PDB file of C-alpha atoms in Angstrom:
ATOM      1  CA  UNK A   1     188.395  45.522  44.041  1.00  0.00           C
ATOM      2  CA  UNK A   2     184.824  45.099  45.284  1.00  0.00           C
ATOM      3  CA  UNK A   3     184.064  42.967  42.250  1.00  0.00           C
ATOM      4  CA  UNK A   4     186.996  40.645  42.973  1.00  0.00           C
ATOM      5  CA  UNK A   5     185.982  40.379  46.624  1.00  0.00           C
ATOM      6  CA  UNK A   6     182.413  39.528  45.617  1.00  0.00           C
ATOM      7  CA  UNK A   7     183.616  36.794  43.280  1.00  0.00           C
ATOM      8  CA  UNK A   8     185.903  35.376  45.988  1.00  0.00           C
ATOM      9  CA  UNK A   9     183.054  35.422  48.535  1.00  0.00           C
ATOM     10  CA  UNK A  10     180.737  33.720  46.039  1.00  0.00           C
ATOM     11  CA  UNK A  11     183.298  30.981  45.382  1.00  0.00           C
ATOM     12  CA  UNK A  12     183.790  30.517  49.125  1.00  0.00           C
ATOM     13  CA  UNK A  13     180.013  30.343  49.678  1.00  0.00           C
ATOM     14  CA  UNK A  14     179.595  27.720  46.959  1.00  0.00           C
ATOM     15  CA  UNK A  15     182.499  25.711  48.372  1.00  0.00           C
ATOM     16  CA  UNK A  16     181.010  25.863  51.874  1.00  0.00           C
ATOM     17  CA  UNK A  17     177.575  24.806  50.584  1.00  0.00           C
ATOM     18  CA  UNK A  18     179.151  21.903  48.707  1.00  0.00           C
ATOM     19  CA  UNK A  19     181.127  20.924  51.803  1.00  0.00           C
ATOM     20  CA  UNK A  20     177.988  21.051  53.954  1.00  0.00           C
ATOM     21  CA  UNK A  21     176.142  18.908  51.419  1.00  0.00           C
ATOM     22  CA  UNK A  22     178.811  16.212  51.526  1.00  0.00           C
ATOM     23  CA  UNK A  23     178.293  15.906  55.291  1.00  0.00           C
ATOM     24  CA  UNK A  24     174.586  15.115  54.988  1.00  0.00           C
ATOM     25  CA  UNK A  25     174.876  11.410  54.238  1.00  0.00           C
ATOM     26  CA  UNK A  26     177.430  10.683  57.013  1.00  0.00           C
ATOM     27  CA  UNK A  27     175.279  12.625  59.484  1.00  0.00           C
ATOM     28  CA  UNK A  28     172.170  10.649  58.472  1.00  0.00           C
ATOM     29  CA  UNK A  29     174.090   7.402  59.026  1.00  0.00           C
ATOM     30  CA  UNK A  30     175.319   8.590  62.423  1.00  0.00           C
ATOM     31  CA  UNK A  31     171.788   9.570  63.485  1.00  0.00           C
ATOM     32  CA  UNK A  32     170.655   6.064  62.586  1.00  0.00           C
ATOM     33  CA  UNK A  33     173.559   4.409  64.436  1.00  0.00           C
ATOM     34  CA  UNK A  34     172.929   6.445  67.597  1.00  0.00           C
ATOM     35  CA  UNK A  35     169.136   6.047  67.315  1.00  0.00           C
ATOM     36  CA  UNK A  36     168.564   9.780  66.960  1.00  0.00           C
ATOM     37  CA  UNK A  37     166.321   9.380  63.910  1.00  0.00           C
ATOM     38  CA  UNK A  38     162.700   8.239  64.142  1.00  0.00           C
ATOM     39  CA  UNK A  39     163.021   6.232  60.940  1.00  0.00           C
ATOM     40  CA  UNK A  40     165.446   5.269  58.207  1.00  0.00           C
ATOM     41  CA  UNK A  41     166.056   7.724  55.340  1.00  0.00           C
ATOM     42  CA  UNK A  42     163.441   7.724  52.593  1.00  0.00           C
ATOM     43  CA  UNK A  43     164.145   5.479  49.633  1.00  0.00           C
ATOM     44  CA  UNK A  44     162.347   5.534  46.268  1.00  0.00           C
ATOM     45  CA  UNK A  45     160.245   8.485  47.413  1.00  0.00           C
ATOM     46  CA  UNK A  46     158.053  10.292  44.851  1.00  0.00           C
ATOM     47  CA  UNK A  47     159.698  13.380  43.326  1.00  0.00           C
ATOM     48  CA  UNK A  48     157.588  15.881  45.301  1.00  0.00           C
ATOM     49  CA  UNK A  49     158.448  14.249  48.633  1.00  0.00           C
ATOM     50  CA  UNK A  50     162.136  14.017  47.724  1.00  0.00           C
ATOM     51  CA  UNK A  51     162.078  17.671  46.631  1.00  0.00           C
ATOM     52  CA  UNK A  52     160.508  19.001  49.826  1.00  0.00           C
ATOM     53  CA  UNK A  53     162.734  16.820  52.006  1.00  0.00           C
ATOM     54  CA  UNK A  54     166.033  17.837  50.406  1.00  0.00           C
ATOM     55  CA  UNK A  55     165.441  21.381  49.185  1.00  0.00           C
ATOM     56  CA  UNK A  56     163.351  22.782  52.037  1.00  0.00           C
ATOM     57  CA  UNK A  57     165.341  20.994  54.737  1.00  0.00           C
ATOM     58  CA  UNK A  58     164.465  22.142  58.243  1.00  0.00           C
ATOM     59  CA  UNK A  59     162.218  24.901  56.899  1.00  0.00           C
ATOM     60  CA  UNK A  60     159.606  22.336  55.873  1.00  0.00           C
ATOM     61  CA  UNK A  61     158.829  21.715  59.566  1.00  0.00           C
ATOM     62  CA  UNK A  62     157.965  25.373  60.055  1.00  0.00           C
ATOM     63  CA  UNK A  63     155.828  25.380  56.913  1.00  0.00           C
ATOM     64  CA  UNK A  64     154.072  22.204  58.078  1.00  0.00           C
ATOM     65  CA  UNK A  65     153.297  23.863  61.418  1.00  0.00           C
ATOM     66  CA  UNK A  66     151.723  26.833  59.640  1.00  0.00           C
ATOM     67  CA  UNK A  67     149.626  24.493  57.498  1.00  0.00           C
ATOM     68  CA  UNK A  68     148.616  22.564  60.640  1.00  0.00           C
ATOM     69  CA  UNK A  69     147.232  25.778  62.132  1.00  0.00           C
ATOM     70  CA  UNK A  70     145.274  26.369  58.954  1.00  0.00           C
ATOM     71  CA  UNK A  71     144.068  22.743  59.004  1.00  0.00           C
ATOM     72  CA  UNK A  72     142.804  23.157  62.576  1.00  0.00           C
ATOM     73  CA  UNK A  73     140.899  26.263  61.510  1.00  0.00           C
ATOM     74  CA  UNK A  74     139.288  24.433  58.577  1.00  0.00           C
ATOM     75  CA  UNK A  75     138.464  21.491  60.862  1.00  0.00           C
ATOM     76  CA  UNK A  76     136.651  23.766  63.297  1.00  0.00           C
ATOM     77  CA  UNK A  77     134.689  25.290  60.433  1.00  0.00           C
ATOM     78  CA  UNK A  78     133.739  21.872  59.026  1.00  0.00           C
ATOM     79  CA  UNK A  79     135.442  22.557  55.671  1.00  0.00           C
ATOM     80  CA  UNK A  80     136.583  18.972  55.222  1.00  0.00           C
ATOM     81  CA  UNK A  81     137.148  18.988  51.465  1.00  0.00           C
ATOM     82  CA  UNK A  82     139.524  21.958  51.675  1.00  0.00           C
ATOM     83  CA  UNK A  83     141.188  20.179  54.561  1.00  0.00           C
ATOM     84  CA  UNK A  84     141.887  17.133  52.366  1.00  0.00           C
ATOM     85  CA  UNK A  85     144.168  19.030  49.990  1.00  0.00           C
ATOM     86  CA  UNK A  86     145.864  20.811  52.844  1.00  0.00           C
ATOM     87  CA  UNK A  87     146.479  17.509  54.649  1.00  0.00           C
ATOM     88  CA  UNK A  88     147.988  16.050  51.487  1.00  0.00           C
ATOM     89  CA  UNK A  89     150.480  18.928  51.374  1.00  0.00           C
ATOM     90  CA  UNK A  90     151.349  18.369  55.008  1.00  0.00           C
ATOM     91  CA  UNK A  91     152.051  14.657  54.417  1.00  0.00           C
ATOM     92  CA  UNK A  92     154.404  15.631  51.589  1.00  0.00           C
ATOM     93  CA  UNK A  93     156.229  18.028  53.907  1.00  0.00           C
ATOM     94  CA  UNK A  94     156.394  15.675  56.911  1.00  0.00           C
ATOM     95  CA  UNK A  95     156.071  12.092  55.630  1.00  0.00           C
ATOM     96  CA  UNK A  96     157.565  10.721  58.870  1.00  0.00           C
ATOM     97  CA  UNK A  97     154.931  12.261  61.146  1.00  0.00           C
ATOM     98  CA  UNK A  98     152.528   9.563  62.378  1.00  0.00           C
ATOM     99  CA  UNK A  99     149.932  12.062  63.577  1.00  0.00           C
ATOM    100  CA  UNK A 100     149.556  13.584  60.113  1.00  0.00           C
ATOM    101  CA  UNK A 101     148.804  10.263  58.441  1.00  0.00           C
ATOM    102  CA  UNK A 102     146.444   9.191  61.225  1.00  0.00           C
ATOM    103  CA  UNK A 103     144.580  12.512  61.173  1.00  0.00           C
ATOM    104  CA  UNK A 104     144.294  12.583  57.372  1.00  0.00           C
ATOM    105  CA  UNK A 105     142.930   9.000  57.238  1.00  0.00           C
ATOM    106  CA  UNK A 106     140.557   9.605  60.147  1.00  0.00           C
ATOM    107  CA  UNK A 107     139.235  12.752  58.491  1.00  0.00           C
ATOM    108  CA  UNK A 108     138.394  10.902  55.279  1.00  0.00           C
ATOM    109  CA  UNK A 109     136.922   7.824  56.957  1.00  0.00           C
ATOM    110  CA  UNK A 110     134.891   9.658  59.601  1.00  0.00           C
ATOM    111  CA  UNK A 111     134.243  13.288  58.704  1.00  0.00           C
ATOM    112  CA  UNK A 112     134.044  13.326  54.913  1.00  0.00           C
ATOM    113  CA  UNK A 113     132.327   9.946  54.572  1.00  0.00           C
ATOM    114  CA  UNK A 114     129.332  10.872  56.748  1.00  0.00           C
ATOM    115  CA  UNK A 115     128.667  13.915  54.569  1.00  0.00           C
ATOM    116  CA  UNK A 116     127.626  11.483  51.816  1.00  0.00           C
ATOM    117  CA  UNK A 117     124.078  10.165  51.674  1.00  0.00           C
ATOM    118  CA  UNK A 118     124.849   7.315  49.265  1.00  0.00           C
ATOM    119  CA  UNK A 119     126.479   4.311  51.045  1.00  0.00           C
ATOM    120  CA  UNK A 120     128.641   3.674  47.974  1.00  0.00           C
ATOM    121  CA  UNK A 121     130.086   7.182  48.236  1.00  0.00           C
ATOM    122  CA  UNK A 122     130.577   6.745  51.953  1.00  0.00           C
ATOM    123  CA  UNK A 123     132.455   3.488  51.413  1.00  0.00           C
ATOM    124  CA  UNK A 124     134.728   5.168  48.865  1.00  0.00           C
ATOM    125  CA  UNK A 125     135.931   7.646  51.503  1.00  0.00           C
ATOM    126  CA  UNK A 126     136.305   4.998  54.210  1.00  0.00           C
ATOM    127  CA  UNK A 127     138.334   2.892  51.800  1.00  0.00           C
ATOM    128  CA  UNK A 128     140.438   5.925  50.862  1.00  0.00           C
ATOM    129  CA  UNK A 129     141.351   6.314  54.523  1.00  0.00           C
ATOM    130  CA  UNK A 130     142.476   2.682  54.616  1.00  0.00           C
ATOM    131  CA  UNK A 131     144.475   3.058  51.403  1.00  0.00           C
ATOM    132  CA  UNK A 132     146.176   6.199  52.672  1.00  0.00           C
ATOM    133  CA  UNK A 133     147.529   4.477  55.781  1.00  0.00           C
ATOM    134  CA  UNK A 134     148.270   1.136  54.152  1.00  0.00           C
ATOM    135  CA  UNK A 135     149.759   2.247  50.824  1.00  0.00           C
ATOM    136  CA  UNK A 136     151.338   5.595  51.723  1.00  0.00           C
ATOM    137  CA  UNK A 137     151.713   6.047  55.472  1.00  0.00           C
ATOM    138  CA  UNK A 138     153.292   2.622  56.014  1.00  0.00           C
ATOM    139  CA  UNK A 139     155.394   3.039  52.864  1.00  0.00           C
ATOM    140  CA  UNK A 140     157.194   5.949  54.518  1.00  0.00           C
ATOM    141  CA  UNK A 141     156.988   4.481  58.035  1.00  0.00           C
ATOM    142  CA  UNK A 142     157.269   0.701  57.643  1.00  0.00           C
ATOM    143  CA  UNK A 143     158.251   0.114  61.281  1.00  0.00           C
ATOM    144  CA  UNK A 144     155.771   2.413  63.023  1.00  0.00           C
ATOM    145  CA  UNK A 145     153.554   0.323  65.361  1.00  0.00           C
ATOM    146  CA  UNK A 146     151.175   3.251  65.901  1.00  0.00           C
ATOM    147  CA  UNK A 147     150.359   3.452  62.185  1.00  0.00           C
ATOM    148  CA  UNK A 148     149.684  -0.286  62.075  1.00  0.00           C
ATOM    149  CA  UNK A 149     147.322   0.191  65.003  1.00  0.00           C
ATOM    150  CA  UNK A 150     145.599   3.150  63.307  1.00  0.00           C
ATOM    151  CA  UNK A 151     145.010   0.997  60.226  1.00  0.00           C
ATOM    152  CA  UNK A 152     143.621  -1.825  62.337  1.00  0.00           C
ATOM    153  CA  UNK A 153     141.349   0.682  64.108  1.00  0.00           C
ATOM    154  CA  UNK A 154     139.621   1.572  60.826  1.00  0.00           C
ATOM    155  CA  UNK A 155     138.748  -2.096  60.352  1.00  0.00           C
ATOM    156  CA  UNK A 156     137.810  -2.669  63.974  1.00  0.00           C
ATOM    157  CA  UNK A 157     135.787   0.449  64.670  1.00  0.00           C
ATOM    158  CA  UNK A 158     134.673   1.961  61.369  1.00  0.00           C
ATOM    159  CA  UNK A 159     133.816  -1.223  59.464  1.00  0.00           C
ATOM    160  CA  UNK A 160     133.216  -3.820  62.175  1.00  0.00           C
ATOM    161  CA  UNK A 161     131.720  -1.319  64.633  1.00  0.00           C
ATOM    162  CA  UNK A 162     128.146  -0.087  64.616  1.00  0.00           C
ATOM    163  CA  UNK A 163     128.578   3.669  65.044  1.00  0.00           C
ATOM    164  CA  UNK A 164     128.070   4.340  61.320  1.00  0.00           C
ATOM    165  CA  UNK A 165     124.618   3.576  59.945  1.00  0.00           C
ATOM    166  CA  UNK A 166     126.257   2.212  56.772  1.00  0.00           C
ATOM    167  CA  UNK A 167     128.483  -0.282  58.629  1.00  0.00           C
ATOM    168  CA  UNK A 168     126.710  -3.338  57.187  1.00  0.00           C
ATOM    169  CA  UNK A 169     127.270  -1.971  53.686  1.00  0.00           C
ATOM    170  CA  UNK A 170     130.970  -1.523  54.478  1.00  0.00           C
ATOM    171  CA  UNK A 171     131.207  -5.088  55.776  1.00  0.00           C
ATOM    172  CA  UNK A 172     129.576  -6.437  52.613  1.00  0.00           C
ATOM    173  CA  UNK A 173     131.858  -4.437  50.317  1.00  0.00           C
ATOM    174  CA  UNK A 174     134.973  -5.649  52.119  1.00  0.00           C
ATOM    175  CA  UNK A 175     133.702  -9.232  52.198  1.00  0.00           C
ATOM    176  CA  UNK A 176     133.095  -9.064  48.441  1.00  0.00           C
ATOM    177  CA  UNK A 177     136.664  -7.898  47.803  1.00  0.00           C
ATOM    178  CA  UNK A 178     138.179 -10.623  49.953  1.00  0.00           C
ATOM    179  CA  UNK A 179     135.826 -13.267  48.565  1.00  0.00           C
ATOM    180  CA  UNK A 180     136.887 -12.351  45.031  1.00  0.00           C
ATOM    181  CA  UNK A 181     140.557 -12.327  46.004  1.00  0.00           C
ATOM    182  CA  UNK A 182     140.680 -15.563  47.995  1.00  0.00           C
ATOM    183  CA  UNK A 183     137.729 -17.512  46.658  1.00  0.00           C
ATOM    184  CA  UNK A 184     136.129 -17.666  50.101  1.00  0.00           C
ATOM    185  CA  UNK A 185     136.732 -16.765  53.702  1.00  0.00           C
ATOM    186  CA  UNK A 186     139.448 -19.277  54.487  1.00  0.00           C
ATOM    187  CA  UNK A 187     142.094 -19.047  51.784  1.00  0.00           C
ATOM    188  CA  UNK A 188     143.534 -22.028  50.001  1.00  0.00           C
ATOM    189  CA  UNK A 189     147.140 -20.893  50.138  1.00  0.00           C
ATOM    190  CA  UNK A 190     148.319 -23.546  47.690  1.00  0.00           C
ATOM    191  CA  UNK A 191     145.790 -22.338  45.114  1.00  0.00           C
ATOM    192  CA  UNK A 192     146.700 -18.715  45.742  1.00  0.00           C
ATOM    193  CA  UNK A 193     150.397 -19.426  45.244  1.00  0.00           C
ATOM    194  CA  UNK A 194     149.757 -21.030  41.869  1.00  0.00           C
ATOM    195  CA  UNK A 195     147.665 -18.139  40.512  1.00  0.00           C
ATOM    196  CA  UNK A 196     147.540 -14.365  40.253  1.00  0.00           C
ATOM    197  CA  UNK A 197     145.881 -14.066  43.656  1.00  0.00           C
ATOM    198  CA  UNK A 198     149.194 -14.154  45.530  1.00  0.00           C
ATOM    199  CA  UNK A 199     150.550 -11.181  43.570  1.00  0.00           C
ATOM    200  CA  UNK A 200     147.374  -9.175  44.300  1.00  0.00           C
ATOM    201  CA  UNK A 201     147.515 -10.215  47.942  1.00  0.00           C
ATOM    202  CA  UNK A 202     151.014  -8.808  48.308  1.00  0.00           C
ATOM    203  CA  UNK A 203     151.034  -5.799  45.976  1.00  0.00           C
ATOM    204  CA  UNK A 204     147.451  -4.540  46.115  1.00  0.00           C
ATOM    205  CA  UNK A 205     146.388  -5.435  49.659  1.00  0.00           C
ATOM    206  CA  UNK A 206     149.837  -5.499  51.305  1.00  0.00           C
ATOM    207  CA  UNK A 207     149.020  -8.815  53.015  1.00  0.00           C
ATOM    208  CA  UNK A 208     151.849 -11.240  53.697  1.00  0.00           C
ATOM    209  CA  UNK A 209     150.622 -14.841  53.225  1.00  0.00           C
ATOM    210  CA  UNK A 210     153.212 -16.108  55.696  1.00  0.00           C
ATOM    211  CA  UNK A 211     151.836 -13.821  58.398  1.00  0.00           C
ATOM    212  CA  UNK A 212     148.302 -14.901  57.457  1.00  0.00           C
ATOM    213  CA  UNK A 213     149.312 -18.539  57.926  1.00  0.00           C
ATOM    214  CA  UNK A 214     150.921 -17.602  61.245  1.00  0.00           C
ATOM    215  CA  UNK A 215     147.682 -16.026  62.446  1.00  0.00           C
ATOM    216  CA  UNK A 216     145.571 -18.906  61.209  1.00  0.00           C
ATOM    217  CA  UNK A 217     147.792 -21.248  63.202  1.00  0.00           C
ATOM    218  CA  UNK A 218     147.748 -19.129  66.371  1.00  0.00           C
ATOM    219  CA  UNK A 219     144.133 -17.926  66.340  1.00  0.00           C
ATOM    220  CA  UNK A 220     142.251 -19.626  63.532  1.00  0.00           C
ATOM    221  CA  UNK A 221     141.220 -20.820  61.180  1.00  0.00           C
ATOM    222  CA  UNK A 222     140.003 -17.283  60.581  1.00  0.00           C
ATOM    223  CA  UNK A 223     137.527 -15.909  58.069  1.00  0.00           C
ATOM    224  CA  UNK A 224     139.445 -13.280  56.091  1.00  0.00           C
ATOM    225  CA  UNK A 225     136.258 -11.681  54.777  1.00  0.00           C
ATOM    226  CA  UNK A 226     135.612 -10.277  58.251  1.00  0.00           C
ATOM    227  CA  UNK A 227     137.041  -6.854  59.199  1.00  0.00           C
ATOM    228  CA  UNK A 228     137.871  -8.207  62.677  1.00  0.00           C
ATOM    229  CA  UNK A 229     140.399 -10.551  61.077  1.00  0.00           C
ATOM    230  CA  UNK A 230     142.127  -7.641  59.353  1.00  0.00           C
ATOM    231  CA  UNK A 231     142.177  -5.633  62.575  1.00  0.00           C
ATOM    232  CA  UNK A 232     143.911  -8.650  64.133  1.00  0.00           C
ATOM    233  CA  UNK A 233     146.373  -8.823  61.216  1.00  0.00           C
ATOM    234  CA  UNK A 234     147.457  -5.183  61.410  1.00  0.00           C
ATOM    235  CA  UNK A 235     147.707  -5.236  65.203  1.00  0.00           C
ATOM    236  CA  UNK A 236     149.866  -8.361  64.916  1.00  0.00           C
ATOM    237  CA  UNK A 237     152.096  -6.562  62.410  1.00  0.00           C
ATOM    238  CA  UNK A 238     152.353  -3.577  64.750  1.00  0.00           C
ATOM    239  CA  UNK A 239     153.448  -5.817  67.627  1.00  0.00           C
ATOM    240  CA  UNK A 240     156.451  -6.907  65.585  1.00  0.00           C
ATOM    241  CA  UNK A 241     157.825  -3.372  65.831  1.00  0.00           C
ATOM    242  CA  UNK A 242     156.482  -2.316  69.238  1.00  0.00           C
ATOM    243  CA  UNK A 243     158.513  -2.320  72.421  1.00  0.00           C
ATOM    244  CA  UNK A 244     157.310  -3.776  75.706  1.00  0.00           C
ATOM    245  CA  UNK A 245     156.144  -0.280  76.689  1.00  0.00           C
ATOM    246  CA  UNK A 246     154.371   0.527  73.408  1.00  0.00           C
ATOM    247  CA  UNK A 247     152.743  -2.825  72.663  1.00  0.00           C
ATOM    248  CA  UNK A 248     149.617  -2.331  74.813  1.00  0.00           C
ATOM    249  CA  UNK A 249     147.398  -0.811  72.068  1.00  0.00           C
ATOM    250  CA  UNK A 250     148.223  -3.675  69.693  1.00  0.00           C
ATOM    251  CA  UNK A 251     147.741  -6.329  72.387  1.00  0.00           C
ATOM    252  CA  UNK A 252     144.405  -4.747  73.278  1.00  0.00           C
ATOM    253  CA  UNK A 253     143.297  -4.765  69.645  1.00  0.00           C
ATOM    254  CA  UNK A 254     144.257  -8.430  69.334  1.00  0.00           C
ATOM    255  CA  UNK A 255     142.122  -9.606  72.253  1.00  0.00           C
ATOM    256  CA  UNK A 256     139.267  -7.334  71.184  1.00  0.00           C
ATOM    257  CA  UNK A 257     139.418  -8.770  67.667  1.00  0.00           C
ATOM    258  CA  UNK A 258     139.392 -12.299  69.063  1.00  0.00           C
ATOM    259  CA  UNK A 259     136.430 -11.460  71.305  1.00  0.00           C
ATOM    260  CA  UNK A 260     134.573 -10.254  68.206  1.00  0.00           C
ATOM    261  CA  UNK A 261     135.629 -13.392  66.353  1.00  0.00           C
ATOM    262  CA  UNK A 262     134.025 -15.505  69.061  1.00  0.00           C
ATOM    263  CA  UNK A 263     130.808 -13.454  68.932  1.00  0.00           C
ATOM    264  CA  UNK A 264     130.492 -13.294  65.112  1.00  0.00           C
ATOM    265  CA  UNK A 265     133.359 -15.165  63.529  1.00  0.00           C
ATOM    266  CA  UNK A 266     131.253 -17.312  61.213  1.00  0.00           C
ATOM    267  CA  UNK A 267     130.313 -15.443  58.059  1.00  0.00           C
ATOM    268  CA  UNK A 268     127.520 -16.344  55.666  1.00  0.00           C
ATOM    269  CA  UNK A 269     128.132 -14.307  52.541  1.00  0.00           C
ATOM    270  CA  UNK A 270     126.545 -14.751  49.116  1.00  0.00           C
ATOM    271  CA  UNK A 271     127.646 -11.957  46.761  1.00  0.00           C
ATOM    272  CA  UNK A 272     124.930 -12.696  44.225  1.00  0.00           C
ATOM    273  CA  UNK A 273     121.996 -11.781  46.461  1.00  0.00           C
ATOM    274  CA  UNK A 274     123.875  -9.509  48.907  1.00  0.00           C
ATOM    275  CA  UNK A 275     123.343 -11.925  51.783  1.00  0.00           C
ATOM    276  CA  UNK A 276     125.631 -11.142  54.689  1.00  0.00           C
ATOM    277  CA  UNK A 277     125.119 -12.646  58.121  1.00  0.00           C
ATOM    278  CA  UNK A 278     127.402 -13.529  60.994  1.00  0.00           C
ATOM    279  CA  UNK A 279     127.103 -16.028  63.812  1.00  0.00           C
ATOM    280  CA  UNK A 280     129.128 -16.932  66.919  1.00  0.00           C
ATOM    281  CA  UNK A 281     132.239 -19.019  66.377  1.00  0.00           C
ATOM    282  CA  UNK A 282     132.488 -20.998  69.639  1.00  0.00           C
ATOM    283  CA  UNK A 283     135.491 -23.015  68.460  1.00  0.00           C
ATOM    284  CA  UNK A 284     137.574 -19.840  68.757  1.00  0.00           C
ATOM    285  CA  UNK A 285     136.912 -19.493  72.507  1.00  0.00           C
ATOM    286  CA  UNK A 286     140.191 -21.085  73.750  1.00  0.00           C
ATOM    287  CA  UNK A 287     142.229 -18.842  71.428  1.00  0.00           C
ATOM    288  CA  UNK A 288     140.287 -15.740  72.463  1.00  0.00           C
ATOM    289  CA  UNK A 289     140.955 -16.602  76.112  1.00  0.00           C
ATOM    290  CA  UNK A 290     144.632 -17.050  75.290  1.00  0.00           C
ATOM    291  CA  UNK A 291     144.746 -13.541  73.776  1.00  0.00           C
ATOM    292  CA  UNK A 292     143.240 -12.014  76.924  1.00  0.00           C
ATOM    293  CA  UNK A 293     145.503 -13.965  79.257  1.00  0.00           C
ATOM    294  CA  UNK A 294     148.593 -13.043  77.254  1.00  0.00           C
ATOM    295  CA  UNK A 295     147.702  -9.333  77.517  1.00  0.00           C
ATOM    296  CA  UNK A 296     147.006  -9.628  81.264  1.00  0.00           C
ATOM    297  CA  UNK A 297     150.391 -11.282  81.820  1.00  0.00           C
ATOM    298  CA  UNK A 298     152.224  -8.539  79.911  1.00  0.00           C
ATOM    299  CA  UNK A 299     150.393  -5.426  81.077  1.00  0.00           C
ATOM    300  CA  UNK A 300     149.423  -4.502  84.675  1.00  0.00           C
ATOM    301  CA  UNK A 301     146.157  -2.927  83.571  1.00  0.00           C
ATOM    302  CA  UNK A 302     143.011  -3.642  85.579  1.00  0.00           C
ATOM    303  CA  UNK A 303     140.899  -2.630  82.577  1.00  0.00           C
ATOM    304  CA  UNK A 304     142.099  -5.721  80.690  1.00  0.00           C
ATOM    305  CA  UNK A 305     141.003  -7.984  83.556  1.00  0.00           C
ATOM    306  CA  UNK A 306     137.599  -6.260  83.638  1.00  0.00           C
ATOM    307  CA  UNK A 307     137.253  -6.726  79.874  1.00  0.00           C
ATOM    308  CA  UNK A 308     138.135 -10.411  80.267  1.00  0.00           C
ATOM    309  CA  UNK A 309     135.465 -10.880  82.943  1.00  0.00           C
ATOM    310  CA  UNK A 310     132.883  -9.176  80.716  1.00  0.00           C
ATOM    311  CA  UNK A 311     133.902 -11.346  77.755  1.00  0.00           C
ATOM    312  CA  UNK A 312     133.632 -14.566  79.774  1.00  0.00           C
ATOM    313  CA  UNK A 313     130.167 -13.575  81.003  1.00  0.00           C
ATOM    314  CA  UNK A 314     129.052 -13.088  77.396  1.00  0.00           C
ATOM    315  CA  UNK A 315     130.729 -16.337  76.381  1.00  0.00           C
ATOM    316  CA  UNK A 316     128.785 -18.261  79.059  1.00  0.00           C
ATOM    317  CA  UNK A 317     125.540 -16.794  77.750  1.00  0.00           C
ATOM    318  CA  UNK A 318     126.369 -17.563  74.086  1.00  0.00           C
ATOM    319  CA  UNK A 319     127.339 -21.162  74.870  1.00  0.00           C
ATOM    320  CA  UNK A 320     124.173 -21.613  76.897  1.00  0.00           C
ATOM    321  CA  UNK A 321     122.017 -20.337  74.032  1.00  0.00           C
ATOM    322  CA  UNK A 322     123.834 -22.698  71.654  1.00  0.00           C
ATOM    323  CA  UNK A 323     123.134 -25.590  74.036  1.00  0.00           C
ATOM    324  CA  UNK A 324     126.837 -26.168  74.739  1.00  0.00           C
ATOM    325  CA  UNK A 325     126.326 -26.465  78.481  1.00  0.00           C
ATOM    326  CA  UNK A 326     129.458 -28.493  79.201  1.00  0.00           C
ATOM    327  CA  UNK A 327     131.713 -25.805  77.752  1.00  0.00           C
TER     328      UNK A 327
END
């Protein structure tokens, strides 16, 4: 009798599990309709991500939390290489979590890179941080404005900034890649469309030529060998998905990128002899001012007005030095 009851209970359990499984897809659709999900369901995910998402279910969040505690411990101890593998596991468990992708990329670009004495090795880790956000983080979160901003930040602060002693090396390496891809700083879109460059632009660098044209029209012509231009691009992409309340970081990055473009938007780059110099680009001044004024009109933030005043003071000085007194 006990055996029969066990068999009946097993059949009932299997039937209930099957019934629960059939409700998953309708529930996912309902969460999307009622805006209860942070993102659309994963499509074409790698097997490991699909496995952890489906099989572990809600338990994967608990496991990710445990791994986060371990990651914090390793971070405090400065064990960055161990932290890399742990962070990779966490991204597989929680591919929709923006903070995980941002932290993992930041760790590679900032913590691990500076442990290297060779600039080439440093650049490899900085570039890995960029690739992680661009090729993986945004693959799973294609409409996350914060991730777009995080990607732009690596270009704006890590490569274009001066906090890392190897920043000039990073700028040269990126300029060389873009120079090889586009045949110069200002792309000939007609030539790109007729060759293999367009496929590389889209698939390898995840750059949309239509958006590039849009930016060149609004703020350019821009030099795409400069990291400031790519910070502008990714902030612009983030704005497409941001709400009025969440667009401030992207708007701020846009006017900061345009301020940098005015100060050093002309690039002299000769790959053969590793010559890399920048100079002010005074023709971009009206468009830089437009970026500031747009942000001021949208956001009641006194810091933006103060930044605009500071920028205009620098612009007056640069124009004076360049003997453009009328401007």
